[in-house]
C-alpha cells in the first residue's frame, strides 16, 4: 500500500500578515514558512502506521503544489521521515487547481490512501482533500479524529455534527484529518535532516486546468470597536447590555 | 435559473445554519431575479419543512428513503449535482459545517463550478458573484470573483442571520437515480446526548489557563447551564487534561461562531482567536487589563475569575427569571 500526504506550505501562525501595495499578494518579507499544522499531524500518523504495519504500507510520500521556494518545507517533511516527495511546479492559486494537480499525481503514481488536512492556515478553504477525491472519483472521509489499521482493516472515527462515527472503508480513498489523529507532531532529528538531503523530490509539470475563480484582492477586516468595560461588581449590567444592546440573549 | 440550498437536519429538526444559508440564497435570488430551492435528506415533518418556505425557499426536494440516511460524501455529492441539474440550479449553497466541508468541494468539482468556501459576508456583487471569504485564520478577507456560470458557496454562521421572507412552497418527494451510499460501512455511532453541541451552540462559555486547574470548572459549567450554553476551552486546558479535547477551540481545535462567546481566563493568543473570531459578540473576563483578548472582545470585565464567576451566575439567573 502506498500513502501520499499533502503538505501545505504556510506562514507560521505568529507571522504578521501583510500584503503588497495592490493588496493582491502576500508580502513575503520576514515570513517564517512551516508545514500546515494539520498536515504535520497527518504525516506523523502515516509514519506511525507504516512502522507498525509490518510491511503493509510500503512507503509514505509527500506532495506540495508550489514553485521552487516551497522546497525547504518539503525537505522538512522528508526530514521528519517521508520516503520521497513530489512537487507540482505550479502557483497554488486556489483549491480547485491545487486539487486537480494532486489528483493527477495520485492517479499516475497509483496511491492507495491520500491524506489531507482539514484546513490550510493560509486559504482556510477546507476544500483540497474533498476535491482531490472528486477529481479521482474515489470516496473521501472528512473530519477524521482517529485512524488505525488492524489486520489489514482500516478503522476510522469521524466527527459528525453531534457525535462520532466509527467506520471502515476500502482503498483507494482520501482521508481528511483533524485533531486527534495523533498526539504530537514528529520533529525532525539530526539524522533525519541528514538523510533528507539525498531523498528524491520528483518535480511534475502541471496539467492544464480550468481557472474558475479569480482573486480580486485581500482586505484587512475593520478593527473592532473599542471593548466596553464593565466593573466586576456590576455583572447585572453585562446581561442588560447583552440583551438590550447586543441582542444576543 | 434557481439557487439550490443543501439543508441539514438532525433528529428531524432543521439546523439553524442551514436556515441562514436559505436566507443567504434568498438574498442572491432576489438580486438575480431567480428563486430558491432546497434539498433535504431525511424524514422531516411538514411543519419543520415549512420553515424553509418562511425564509424564502419556494420548492423543497425531499429524499426520505431509508437507504439515503447515512452520510457518504461521494454519493451525496452526486445526489446534489443530480438535483441541481434537474432543477436548473446554477448556484448551490451549503452551510460551512462538517457536512458542508465534506460535500461542497466535491459538488463544485462535479459541476465545474467556481467554488467559494468559508464565506463571511453578503455578496459584494451578485452578477458576477464577488464574495469575501476567510483567509489567514481571520487576519484578512480574500475577495473572490466567480468566473464560471456555475457557483458553489459555503456560508459561515452569523453572516446574514435569519430573515423571514415567506413564499408559498411546493414539496416534492424525490427518489434519486444515483446509486445509494455504500462506500463506507458504519460500525458504530456515538451520539453526544444531553449536552449542548459545541459547534451548534448559540452561546458558548469557555475557560483558559487562568482557571488554574480542572477542579475549578464547576462555576463555568454552572454558568453554561444557566445560559443553555456549550462548553469550550483553550488548547493548554485540553493539553493538560483539565477538559476533554472535544472542547478545545482554536486554529488547531474546533472552529466555532456562536452568537455569544464568553472567554474566562483566556489571554487571546492569535491561534485561539482563529477559532472564535466568527462569533457575533465576545465577552472577556481576565484579571490582566492588558490581555490581548480585550482587543477582540466587545464587552470586558477586568477581575479575578473566581470572584467574578459567582456574581455572573447570580446575574444570569436573575436575568433568566426576569
Ligand atoms: C501551532 C499552534 C497552534 C495553536 N493552536 C491553538 C488553538 O487551537 N487553541 C488555543 O487556545 N491555543 C492554541 N495555541 C496556543 C496559543 O498560542 C496559546 O498558548 C493559548 O491559547 C493560551 O491559552 P490560555 O489563553 O488559556 O492561557 P494563557 O495564555 O496562559 O492565558 C491565561 C489568561 O488567564 C488570565 N488569568 C490568570 N489567572 C486569572 C484569574 N484568577 N482570573 C482571571 N484571569 C486570570 C491571565 O491574565 C491570562 O490572560 C496554539 C499554538 C501554536 C504554536
Ligand atoms: N499547495 C498545496 N500543496 C499540497 N497540499 C495542499 C496545498 N494546499 C492545501 N493542501 C492540502 O489541503 C488541505 C486543506 O487546504 P485548504 O483546502 O486550502 O483549506 C491542507 O491541509 C493540505 O493538506
CSV table of N, CA, C and O in Angstrom, one decimal, chain A residues 13 17 19 37-38 119 121-125 127 130-131 133-134 137-140 142 153 158-159 161-169 179 210 212-219 221 224 227-230 232-233 235-236 238-239 243 245-246 248-249, chain B residues 8 10 15 71 73-74 98 102 105-106 110 112-113 115 117-118 132-137 139-145 147 183-185 187-190 192 197 200 245-246 248 251-252 259 271 294 296-300 302 311 315-316 318-319:
chain,number,residue,atom,x,y,z
A,13,UNK,N,2.0,30.6,12.2
A,13,UNK,CA,0.8,31.3,12.7
A,13,UNK,C,1.1,32.6,13.5
A,13,UNK,O,0.2,33.4,13.6
A,17,UNK,N,0.6,39.2,9.2
A,17,UNK,CA,0.2,39.1,7.8
A,17,UNK,C,0.1,40.4,7.1
A,17,UNK,O,-0.7,41.3,7.6
A,19,UNK,N,0.3,42.6,3.1
A,19,UNK,CA,0.2,42.4,1.6
A,19,UNK,C,1.0,43.5,0.9
A,19,UNK,O,1.4,44.5,1.5
A,37,UNK,N,-0.1,23.0,10.0
A,37,UNK,CA,-0.2,22.2,11.3
A,37,UNK,C,-0.9,20.8,11.1
A,37,UNK,O,-0.4,19.8,11.6
A,38,UNK,N,-2.1,20.8,10.4
A,38,UNK,CA,-2.8,19.5,10.2
A,38,UNK,C,-2.0,18.5,9.4
A,38,UNK,O,-2.1,17.3,9.6
A,119,UNK,N,-7.9,21.8,7.0
A,119,UNK,CA,-8.0,23.2,6.6
A,119,UNK,C,-6.5,23.8,6.5
A,119,UNK,O,-5.7,23.4,7.4
A,121,UNK,N,-3.9,27.0,6.8
A,121,UNK,CA,-4.0,28.2,7.6
A,121,UNK,C,-3.7,29.4,6.7
A,121,UNK,O,-3.7,30.5,7.3
A,122,UNK,N,-3.5,29.3,5.4
A,122,UNK,CA,-3.5,30.4,4.6
A,122,UNK,C,-4.8,30.7,3.9
A,122,UNK,O,-5.5,31.7,4.0
A,123,UNK,N,-5.3,29.7,3.1
A,123,UNK,CA,-6.6,29.9,2.4
A,123,UNK,C,-7.9,29.5,3.3
A,123,UNK,O,-9.0,30.0,2.9
A,124,UNK,N,-7.7,28.8,4.3
A,124,UNK,CA,-8.8,28.4,5.2
A,124,UNK,C,-10.0,27.9,4.4
A,124,UNK,O,-11.2,28.2,4.7
A,125,UNK,N,-9.8,27.1,3.3
A,125,UNK,CA,-10.9,26.7,2.5
A,125,UNK,C,-11.5,25.4,2.9
A,125,UNK,O,-12.7,25.1,2.5
A,127,UNK,N,-11.1,22.5,1.6
A,127,UNK,CA,-11.6,22.0,0.3
A,127,UNK,C,-10.7,21.0,-0.4
A,127,UNK,O,-11.2,20.1,-1.1
A,130,UNK,N,-11.3,17.0,-0.2
A,130,UNK,CA,-12.5,16.5,-0.9
A,130,UNK,C,-12.5,16.7,-2.4
A,130,UNK,O,-13.0,15.8,-3.1
A,131,UNK,N,-11.8,17.8,-2.8
A,131,UNK,CA,-11.7,18.0,-4.3
A,131,UNK,C,-10.8,16.9,-5.0
A,131,UNK,O,-11.2,16.5,-6.1
A,133,UNK,N,-10.5,13.9,-4.1
A,133,UNK,CA,-11.3,12.7,-4.2
A,133,UNK,C,-12.3,12.8,-5.3
A,133,UNK,O,-12.5,11.8,-6.1
A,134,UNK,N,-12.9,13.9,-5.5
A,134,UNK,CA,-13.9,14.0,-6.6
A,134,UNK,C,-13.2,14.0,-8.0
A,134,UNK,O,-13.7,13.3,-8.9
A,137,UNK,N,-12.6,10.5,-8.5
A,137,UNK,CA,-13.9,9.7,-8.4
A,137,UNK,C,-13.7,8.6,-7.4
A,137,UNK,O,-14.0,7.4,-7.7
A,138,UNK,N,-13.1,8.9,-6.2
A,138,UNK,CA,-13.0,7.9,-5.2
A,138,UNK,C,-13.6,8.4,-3.9
A,138,UNK,O,-13.9,9.6,-3.8
A,139,UNK,N,-13.9,7.6,-2.9
A,139,UNK,CA,-14.5,8.1,-1.7
A,139,UNK,C,-13.6,9.0,-0.9
A,139,UNK,O,-12.4,9.0,-1.0
A,140,UNK,N,-14.2,9.9,0.0
A,140,UNK,CA,-13.4,10.7,0.9
A,140,UNK,C,-14.1,10.6,2.3
A,140,UNK,O,-15.3,10.5,2.3
A,142,UNK,N,-14.2,12.7,5.8
A,142,UNK,CA,-13.8,14.0,6.3
A,142,UNK,C,-13.8,14.0,7.9
A,142,UNK,O,-14.4,13.2,8.5
A,153,UNK,N,-7.3,-4.2,8.1
A,153,UNK,CA,-8.6,-3.5,8.0
A,153,UNK,C,-8.5,-2.0,8.5
A,153,UNK,O,-7.9,-1.8,9.6
A,158,UNK,N,-14.8,9.4,12.6
A,158,UNK,CA,-15.0,10.8,12.1
A,158,UNK,C,-16.1,11.5,12.9
A,158,UNK,O,-17.0,10.9,13.5
A,159,UNK,N,-15.9,12.8,13.0
A,159,UNK,CA,-16.8,13.7,13.7
A,159,UNK,C,-18.0,13.9,12.8
A,159,UNK,O,-17.9,14.3,11.7
A,161,UNK,N,-21.8,16.0,13.0
A,161,UNK,CA,-22.3,17.1,13.9
A,161,UNK,C,-23.1,16.4,15.0
A,161,UNK,O,-24.1,15.7,14.7
A,162,UNK,N,-22.6,16.5,16.2
A,162,UNK,CA,-23.3,15.9,17.3
A,162,UNK,C,-22.9,14.5,17.7
A,162,UNK,O,-23.7,13.7,18.3
A,163,UNK,N,-21.7,14.1,17.3
A,163,UNK,CA,-21.3,12.7,17.7
A,163,UNK,C,-20.1,12.3,16.9
A,163,UNK,O,-19.4,13.1,16.2
A,164,UNK,N,-19.8,11.0,17.0
A,164,UNK,CA,-18.7,10.4,16.3
A,164,UNK,C,-19.2,9.1,15.6
A,164,UNK,O,-20.0,8.3,16.2
A,165,UNK,N,-18.7,8.8,14.4
A,165,UNK,CA,-19.0,7.6,13.8
A,165,UNK,C,-17.7,6.7,13.6
A,165,UNK,O,-16.7,7.3,13.2
A,166,UNK,N,-17.8,5.4,13.9
A,166,UNK,CA,-16.7,4.6,13.6
A,166,UNK,C,-17.0,3.9,12.3
A,166,UNK,O,-18.1,3.3,12.1
A,167,UNK,N,-16.1,3.9,11.3
A,167,UNK,CA,-16.4,3.4,10.0
A,167,UNK,C,-15.2,2.5,9.5
A,167,UNK,O,-14.1,2.7,9.9
A,168,UNK,N,-15.5,1.7,8.5
A,168,UNK,CA,-14.4,1.0,7.8
A,168,UNK,C,-14.6,1.4,6.3
A,168,UNK,O,-15.7,1.7,5.9
A,169,UNK,N,-13.5,1.3,5.6
A,169,UNK,CA,-13.6,1.7,4.2
A,169,UNK,C,-12.5,0.9,3.5
A,169,UNK,O,-11.4,0.6,4.0
A,179,UNK,N,-7.8,17.3,14.5
A,179,UNK,CA,-7.3,17.0,15.8
A,179,UNK,C,-7.6,15.6,16.3
A,179,UNK,O,-8.7,15.1,16.0
A,210,UNK,N,-9.0,24.2,-15.7
A,210,UNK,CA,-9.8,25.4,-15.8
A,210,UNK,C,-9.5,26.3,-14.6
A,210,UNK,O,-9.4,25.8,-13.5
A,212,UNK,N,-11.6,28.8,-12.5
A,212,UNK,CA,-13.0,29.2,-12.4
A,212,UNK,C,-13.2,30.4,-11.5
A,212,UNK,O,-14.3,31.0,-11.5
A,213,UNK,N,-12.2,30.7,-10.6
A,213,UNK,CA,-12.4,31.9,-9.8
A,213,UNK,C,-11.2,32.7,-9.9
A,213,UNK,O,-10.1,32.3,-10.4
A,214,UNK,N,-11.3,34.0,-9.5
A,214,UNK,CA,-10.2,34.9,-9.6
A,214,UNK,C,-10.1,35.7,-8.3
A,214,UNK,O,-11.1,36.1,-7.8
A,215,UNK,N,-8.9,35.9,-7.8
A,215,UNK,CA,-8.7,36.6,-6.6
A,215,UNK,C,-8.7,38.1,-7.0
A,215,UNK,O,-7.9,38.6,-7.7
A,216,UNK,N,-9.7,38.8,-6.4
A,216,UNK,CA,-9.8,40.3,-6.7
A,216,UNK,C,-8.8,41.0,-5.8
A,216,UNK,O,-8.1,41.9,-6.2
A,217,UNK,N,-8.6,40.5,-4.6
A,217,UNK,CA,-7.6,41.1,-3.7
A,217,UNK,C,-7.9,40.8,-2.2
A,217,UNK,O,-8.9,40.1,-2.0
A,218,UNK,N,-7.0,41.2,-1.4
A,218,UNK,CA,-7.2,40.9,0.1
A,218,UNK,C,-7.7,42.2,0.7
A,218,UNK,O,-7.5,43.3,0.2
A,219,UNK,N,-8.4,42.0,1.8
A,219,UNK,CA,-8.9,43.2,2.6
A,219,UNK,C,-8.6,42.9,4.1
A,219,UNK,O,-8.8,41.8,4.5
A,221,UNK,N,-9.8,43.2,7.7
A,221,UNK,CA,-11.1,43.5,8.4
A,221,UNK,C,-11.0,44.8,9.2
A,221,UNK,O,-9.9,45.1,9.8
A,224,UNK,N,-12.1,46.2,15.3
A,224,UNK,CA,-13.3,46.1,16.2
A,224,UNK,C,-13.5,47.4,17.0
A,224,UNK,O,-12.5,48.0,17.3
A,227,UNK,N,-13.5,47.8,23.2
A,227,UNK,CA,-14.2,46.9,24.1
A,227,UNK,C,-14.8,47.7,25.2
A,227,UNK,O,-14.2,48.6,25.8
A,228,UNK,N,-16.1,47.5,25.5
A,228,UNK,CA,-16.8,48.2,26.5
A,228,UNK,C,-16.5,47.5,27.9
A,228,UNK,O,-16.8,46.4,28.1
A,229,UNK,N,-15.9,48.3,28.8
A,229,UNK,CA,-15.5,47.7,30.1
A,229,UNK,C,-16.6,47.8,31.1
A,229,UNK,O,-17.3,48.9,31.2
A,230,UNK,N,-16.8,46.8,31.8
A,230,UNK,CA,-17.9,46.7,32.8
A,230,UNK,C,-17.2,46.4,34.2
A,230,UNK,O,-16.3,45.6,34.3
A,232,UNK,N,-16.3,44.9,37.7
A,232,UNK,CA,-16.5,43.5,38.1
A,232,UNK,C,-17.7,43.4,39.1
A,232,UNK,O,-18.2,42.3,39.3
A,233,UNK,N,-18.1,44.4,39.8
A,233,UNK,CA,-19.2,44.4,40.7
A,233,UNK,C,-20.5,44.4,40.0
A,233,UNK,O,-21.6,44.1,40.5
A,235,UNK,N,-22.1,42.9,37.3
A,235,UNK,CA,-22.4,41.9,36.4
A,235,UNK,C,-23.8,41.9,35.8
A,235,UNK,O,-24.1,41.4,34.7
A,236,UNK,N,-24.7,42.5,36.6
A,236,UNK,CA,-26.1,42.6,36.1
A,236,UNK,C,-26.1,43.5,34.8
A,236,UNK,O,-26.8,43.2,33.8
A,238,UNK,N,-23.9,43.6,32.5
A,238,UNK,CA,-23.4,42.9,31.4
A,238,UNK,C,-24.6,42.2,30.7
A,238,UNK,O,-24.8,42.3,29.5
A,239,UNK,N,-25.5,41.6,31.5
A,239,UNK,CA,-26.6,40.9,30.9
A,239,UNK,C,-27.6,41.9,30.3
A,239,UNK,O,-28.2,41.6,29.2
A,243,UNK,N,-28.5,41.8,26.3
A,243,UNK,CA,-29.9,41.7,25.9
A,243,UNK,C,-30.3,42.9,25.1
A,243,UNK,O,-30.8,42.8,24.0
A,245,UNK,N,-28.6,45.8,24.1
A,245,UNK,CA,-27.7,46.4,23.1
A,245,UNK,C,-27.2,45.4,22.0
A,245,UNK,O,-27.4,45.6,20.9
A,246,UNK,N,-26.6,44.4,22.5
A,246,UNK,CA,-26.1,43.4,21.5
A,246,UNK,C,-27.1,42.4,21.0
A,246,UNK,O,-26.9,41.8,19.9
A,248,UNK,N,-28.0,39.4,21.9
A,248,UNK,CA,-27.6,38.0,21.7
A,248,UNK,C,-28.2,37.1,22.8
A,248,UNK,O,-28.1,35.9,22.7
A,249,UNK,N,-28.8,37.7,23.8
A,249,UNK,CA,-29.5,36.8,24.7
A,249,UNK,C,-30.9,37.3,25.0
A,249,UNK,O,-31.2,38.5,24.7
B,8,UNK,N,-29.4,20.8,6.1
B,8,UNK,CA,-29.0,19.7,7.0
B,8,UNK,C,-30.1,19.7,8.1
B,8,UNK,O,-30.6,20.7,8.6
B,10,UNK,N,-31.0,17.4,12.0
B,10,UNK,CA,-30.6,16.4,13.0
B,10,UNK,C,-31.8,16.0,13.8
B,10,UNK,O,-32.6,16.9,14.3
B,15,UNK,N,-31.3,22.5,10.9
B,15,UNK,CA,-30.3,23.2,11.6
B,15,UNK,C,-30.3,24.7,11.2
B,15,UNK,O,-30.6,25.1,10.1
B,71,UNK,N,-24.6,9.3,5.8
B,71,UNK,CA,-23.8,10.3,5.1
B,71,UNK,C,-22.6,9.6,4.4
B,71,UNK,O,-21.8,8.8,4.9
B,73,UNK,N,-19.9,11.0,1.4
B,73,UNK,CA,-19.6,12.3,0.7
B,73,UNK,C,-19.7,12.1,-0.8
B,73,UNK,O,-20.3,13.0,-1.5
B,74,UNK,N,-19.3,10.9,-1.4
B,74,UNK,CA,-19.3,10.8,-2.8
B,74,UNK,C,-20.7,10.7,-3.3
B,74,UNK,O,-21.1,11.4,-4.3
B,98,UNK,N,-19.4,20.7,9.3
B,98,UNK,CA,-18.6,19.5,9.0
B,98,UNK,C,-19.2,18.9,7.7
B,98,UNK,O,-18.4,18.4,6.8
B,102,UNK,N,-17.4,18.6,3.8
B,102,UNK,CA,-17.2,17.3,3.2
B,102,UNK,C,-17.8,17.3,1.8
B,102,UNK,O,-17.4,16.6,0.9
B,105,UNK,N,-17.0,21.0,-1.7
B,105,UNK,CA,-15.9,20.9,-2.6
B,105,UNK,C,-16.1,19.9,-3.7
B,105,UNK,O,-15.8,20.1,-4.9
B,106,UNK,N,-16.7,18.7,-3.3
B,106,UNK,CA,-16.9,17.7,-4.3
B,106,UNK,C,-18.0,18.1,-5.3
B,106,UNK,O,-17.8,17.9,-6.5
B,110,UNK,N,-17.7,18.5,-9.5
B,110,UNK,CA,-18.7,17.8,-10.3
B,110,UNK,C,-19.4,18.7,-11.3
B,110,UNK,O,-19.6,18.4,-12.4
B,112,UNK,N,-18.2,21.6,-12.2
B,112,UNK,CA,-17.2,22.6,-12.8
B,112,UNK,C,-17.6,24.0,-12.4
B,112,UNK,O,-17.8,24.9,-13.2
B,113,UNK,N,-17.8,24.2,-11.1
B,113,UNK,CA,-18.3,25.4,-10.6
B,113,UNK,C,-17.2,26.2,-9.8
B,113,UNK,O,-16.4,25.6,-9.2
B,115,UNK,N,-15.7,27.9,-6.9
B,115,UNK,CA,-16.0,27.5,-5.5
B,115,UNK,C,-15.5,28.6,-4.5
B,115,UNK,O,-14.4,28.9,-4.6
B,117,UNK,N,-15.6,28.9,-0.5
B,117,UNK,CA,-16.0,28.3,0.8
B,117,UNK,C,-15.7,29.4,1.9
B,117,UNK,O,-15.1,30.4,1.6
B,118,UNK,N,-16.2,29.1,3.1
B,118,UNK,CA,-15.9,29.9,4.2
B,118,UNK,C,-16.3,31.4,4.0
B,118,UNK,O,-15.6,32.3,4.3
B,132,UNK,N,-16.6,37.7,-0.1
B,132,UNK,CA,-15.5,37.7,0.8
B,132,UNK,C,-15.4,36.4,1.6
B,132,UNK,O,-16.4,36.0,2.1
B,133,UNK,N,-14.2,35.8,1.6
B,133,UNK,CA,-14.1,34.6,2.4
B,133,UNK,C,-13.0,34.8,3.4
B,133,UNK,O,-12.2,35.7,3.3
B,134,UNK,N,-12.9,33.9,4.4
B,134,UNK,CA,-11.9,33.9,5.4
B,134,UNK,C,-10.5,33.5,4.8
B,134,UNK,O,-10.5,32.6,3.9
B,135,UNK,N,-9.5,34.1,5.2
B,135,UNK,CA,-8.1,33.6,4.9
B,135,UNK,C,-7.2,34.0,6.0
B,135,UNK,O,-7.5,34.9,6.9
B,136,UNK,N,-6.0,33.4,6.1
B,136,UNK,CA,-5.0,33.7,7.1
B,136,UNK,C,-5.6,33.7,8.5
B,136,UNK,O,-5.4,34.6,9.3
B,137,UNK,N,-6.4,32.7,8.7
B,137,UNK,CA,-7.1,32.5,10.1
B,137,UNK,C,-7.8,33.7,10.6
B,137,UNK,O,-7.9,34.0,11.8
B,139,UNK,N,-7.1,36.9,9.6
B,139,UNK,CA,-6.3,38.1,9.6
B,139,UNK,C,-6.7,38.9,8.3
B,139,UNK,O,-6.4,40.2,8.3
B,140,UNK,N,-7.2,38.3,7.3
B,140,UNK,CA,-7.6,39.0,6.1
B,140,UNK,C,-8.8,38.3,5.4
B,140,UNK,O,-9.0,37.1,5.5
B,141,UNK,N,-9.6,39.2,4.7
B,141,UNK,CA,-10.6,38.6,3.8
B,141,UNK,C,-9.9,38.4,2.4
B,141,UNK,O,-9.1,39.2,2.0
B,142,UNK,N,-10.3,37.3,1.8
B,142,UNK,CA,-9.9,37.1,0.4
B,142,UNK,C,-11.2,37.5,-0.4
B,142,UNK,O,-12.2,36.9,-0.2
B,143,UNK,N,-11.0,38.4,-1.4
B,143,UNK,CA,-12.2,38.8,-2.2
B,143,UNK,C,-12.1,38.0,-3.5
B,143,UNK,O,-11.1,38.1,-4.2
B,144,UNK,N,-13.1,37.2,-3.7
B,144,UNK,CA,-13.0,36.2,-4.9
B,144,UNK,C,-14.1,36.4,-5.8
B,144,UNK,O,-15.3,36.6,-5.4
B,145,UNK,N,-13.8,36.4,-7.1
B,145,UNK,CA,-14.8,36.6,-8.2
B,145,UNK,C,-15.0,35.3,-8.8
B,145,UNK,O,-14.1,34.6,-9.2
B,147,UNK,N,-15.9,33.2,-12.0
B,147,UNK,CA,-15.8,33.5,-13.5
B,147,UNK,C,-16.6,32.4,-14.3
B,147,UNK,O,-16.6,32.5,-15.5
B,183,UNK,N,-20.0,3.4,0.1
B,183,UNK,CA,-18.6,3.4,0.2
B,183,UNK,C,-18.0,3.1,1.6
B,183,UNK,O,-17.0,2.4,1.7
B,184,UNK,N,-18.7,3.5,2.6
B,184,UNK,CA,-18.2,3.3,3.9
B,184,UNK,C,-19.2,2.4,4.7
B,184,UNK,O,-20.4,2.4,4.4
B,185,UNK,N,-18.7,1.6,5.6
B,185,UNK,CA,-19.5,0.8,6.4
B,185,UNK,C,-19.5,1.4,7.8
B,185,UNK,O,-18.4,1.5,8.4
B,187,UNK,N,-19.8,1.3,11.6
B,187,UNK,CA,-19.8,0.2,12.5
B,187,UNK,C,-20.4,0.6,13.9
B,187,UNK,O,-20.9,-0.2,14.6
B,188,UNK,N,-20.4,1.9,14.1
B,188,UNK,CA,-20.8,2.4,15.4
B,188,UNK,C,-21.1,3.9,15.4
B,188,UNK,O,-20.3,4.6,14.7
B,189,UNK,N,-22.1,4.3,16.0
B,189,UNK,CA,-22.4,5.8,16.1
B,189,UNK,C,-22.5,6.1,17.5
B,189,UNK,O,-23.2,5.5,18.3
B,190,UNK,N,-21.7,7.1,17.9
B,190,UNK,CA,-21.6,7.6,19.3
B,190,UNK,C,-22.2,8.9,19.3
B,190,UNK,O,-21.6,9.9,18.9
B,192,UNK,N,-23.6,12.3,20.9
B,192,UNK,CA,-23.5,13.1,22.1
B,192,UNK,C,-24.9,13.4,22.6
B,192,UNK,O,-25.7,14.0,21.9
B,197,UNK,N,-24.4,20.9,21.8
B,197,UNK,CA,-23.3,20.6,20.9
B,197,UNK,C,-22.5,21.9,20.6
B,197,UNK,O,-23.1,22.9,20.1
B,200,UNK,N,-22.8,23.9,17.4
B,200,UNK,CA,-24.1,24.4,17.0
B,200,UNK,C,-24.7,25.3,18.1
B,200,UNK,O,-25.7,25.9,17.9
B,245,UNK,N,-10.6,16.9,25.0
B,245,UNK,CA,-10.2,17.5,23.7
B,245,UNK,C,-11.3,18.0,22.9
B,245,UNK,O,-11.2,18.9,22.0
B,246,UNK,N,-12.5,17.4,23.1
B,246,UNK,CA,-13.7,17.8,22.3
B,246,UNK,C,-14.0,19.3,22.5
B,246,UNK,O,-14.7,19.9,21.7
B,248,UNK,N,-11.7,21.8,23.0
B,248,UNK,CA,-10.7,22.7,22.5
B,248,UNK,C,-11.1,23.5,21.3
B,248,UNK,O,-11.4,22.9,20.3
B,251,UNK,N,-7.4,27.5,16.3
B,251,UNK,CA,-6.9,27.1,15.0
B,251,UNK,C,-6.6,25.6,14.9
B,251,UNK,O,-6.8,25.0,13.8
B,252,UNK,N,-6.2,24.9,16.0
B,252,UNK,CA,-5.9,23.5,15.9
B,252,UNK,C,-7.0,22.7,16.6
B,252,UNK,O,-6.8,21.5,16.9
B,259,UNK,N,-23.4,33.1,18.7
B,259,UNK,CA,-23.8,34.5,18.8
B,259,UNK,C,-23.1,35.2,19.9
B,259,UNK,O,-22.8,36.3,19.9
B,271,UNK,N,-3.8,32.1,17.8
B,271,UNK,CA,-4.3,30.8,17.4
B,271,UNK,C,-5.6,30.5,18.1
B,271,UNK,O,-6.4,29.7,17.6
B,294,UNK,N,-8.9,41.4,25.1
B,294,UNK,CA,-9.7,42.6,25.1
B,294,UNK,C,-9.7,43.4,23.8
B,294,UNK,O,-10.6,44.2,23.6
B,296,UNK,N,-10.2,41.9,21.0
B,296,UNK,CA,-11.1,41.2,20.2
B,296,UNK,C,-12.5,41.3,20.8
B,296,UNK,O,-13.5,41.0,20.1
B,297,UNK,N,-12.6,41.6,22.1
B,297,UNK,CA,-13.9,41.5,22.8
B,297,UNK,C,-14.7,42.7,22.6
B,297,UNK,O,-14.3,43.8,22.3
B,298,UNK,N,-16.0,42.5,22.7
B,298,UNK,CA,-17.0,43.6,22.7
B,298,UNK,C,-17.3,44.1,24.1
B,298,UNK,O,-17.5,45.3,24.2
B,299,UNK,N,-17.3,43.2,25.0
B,299,UNK,CA,-17.5,43.6,26.4
B,299,UNK,C,-16.5,42.9,27.3
B,299,UNK,O,-16.1,41.8,27.0
B,300,UNK,N,-15.9,43.7,28.3
B,300,UNK,CA,-14.9,43.1,29.1
B,300,UNK,C,-15.1,43.4,30.5
B,300,UNK,O,-15.7,44.4,30.9
B,302,UNK,N,-12.5,43.3,33.9
B,302,UNK,CA,-11.1,43.1,34.4
B,302,UNK,C,-11.3,42.6,35.8
B,302,UNK,O,-11.9,43.4,36.7
B,311,UNK,N,-20.7,35.9,40.8
B,311,UNK,CA,-21.6,37.1,40.5
B,311,UNK,C,-22.3,36.9,39.1
B,311,UNK,O,-23.5,37.2,39.0
B,315,UNK,N,-26.2,36.9,38.3
B,315,UNK,CA,-26.8,37.8,37.4
B,315,UNK,C,-27.5,37.1,36.2
B,315,UNK,O,-28.6,37.5,35.8
B,316,UNK,N,-26.9,36.0,35.8
B,316,UNK,CA,-27.5,35.2,34.7
B,316,UNK,C,-28.8,34.6,35.2
B,316,UNK,O,-29.8,34.6,34.4
B,318,UNK,N,-30.8,35.8,37.5
B,318,UNK,CA,-31.7,36.9,37.7
B,318,UNK,C,-32.3,37.3,36.3
B,318,UNK,O,-33.5,37.5,36.2
B,319,UNK,N,-31.4,37.4,35.4
B,319,UNK,CA,-31.8,37.7,34.0
B,319,UNK,C,-32.8,36.7,33.4
B,319,UNK,O,-33.8,37.0,32.9
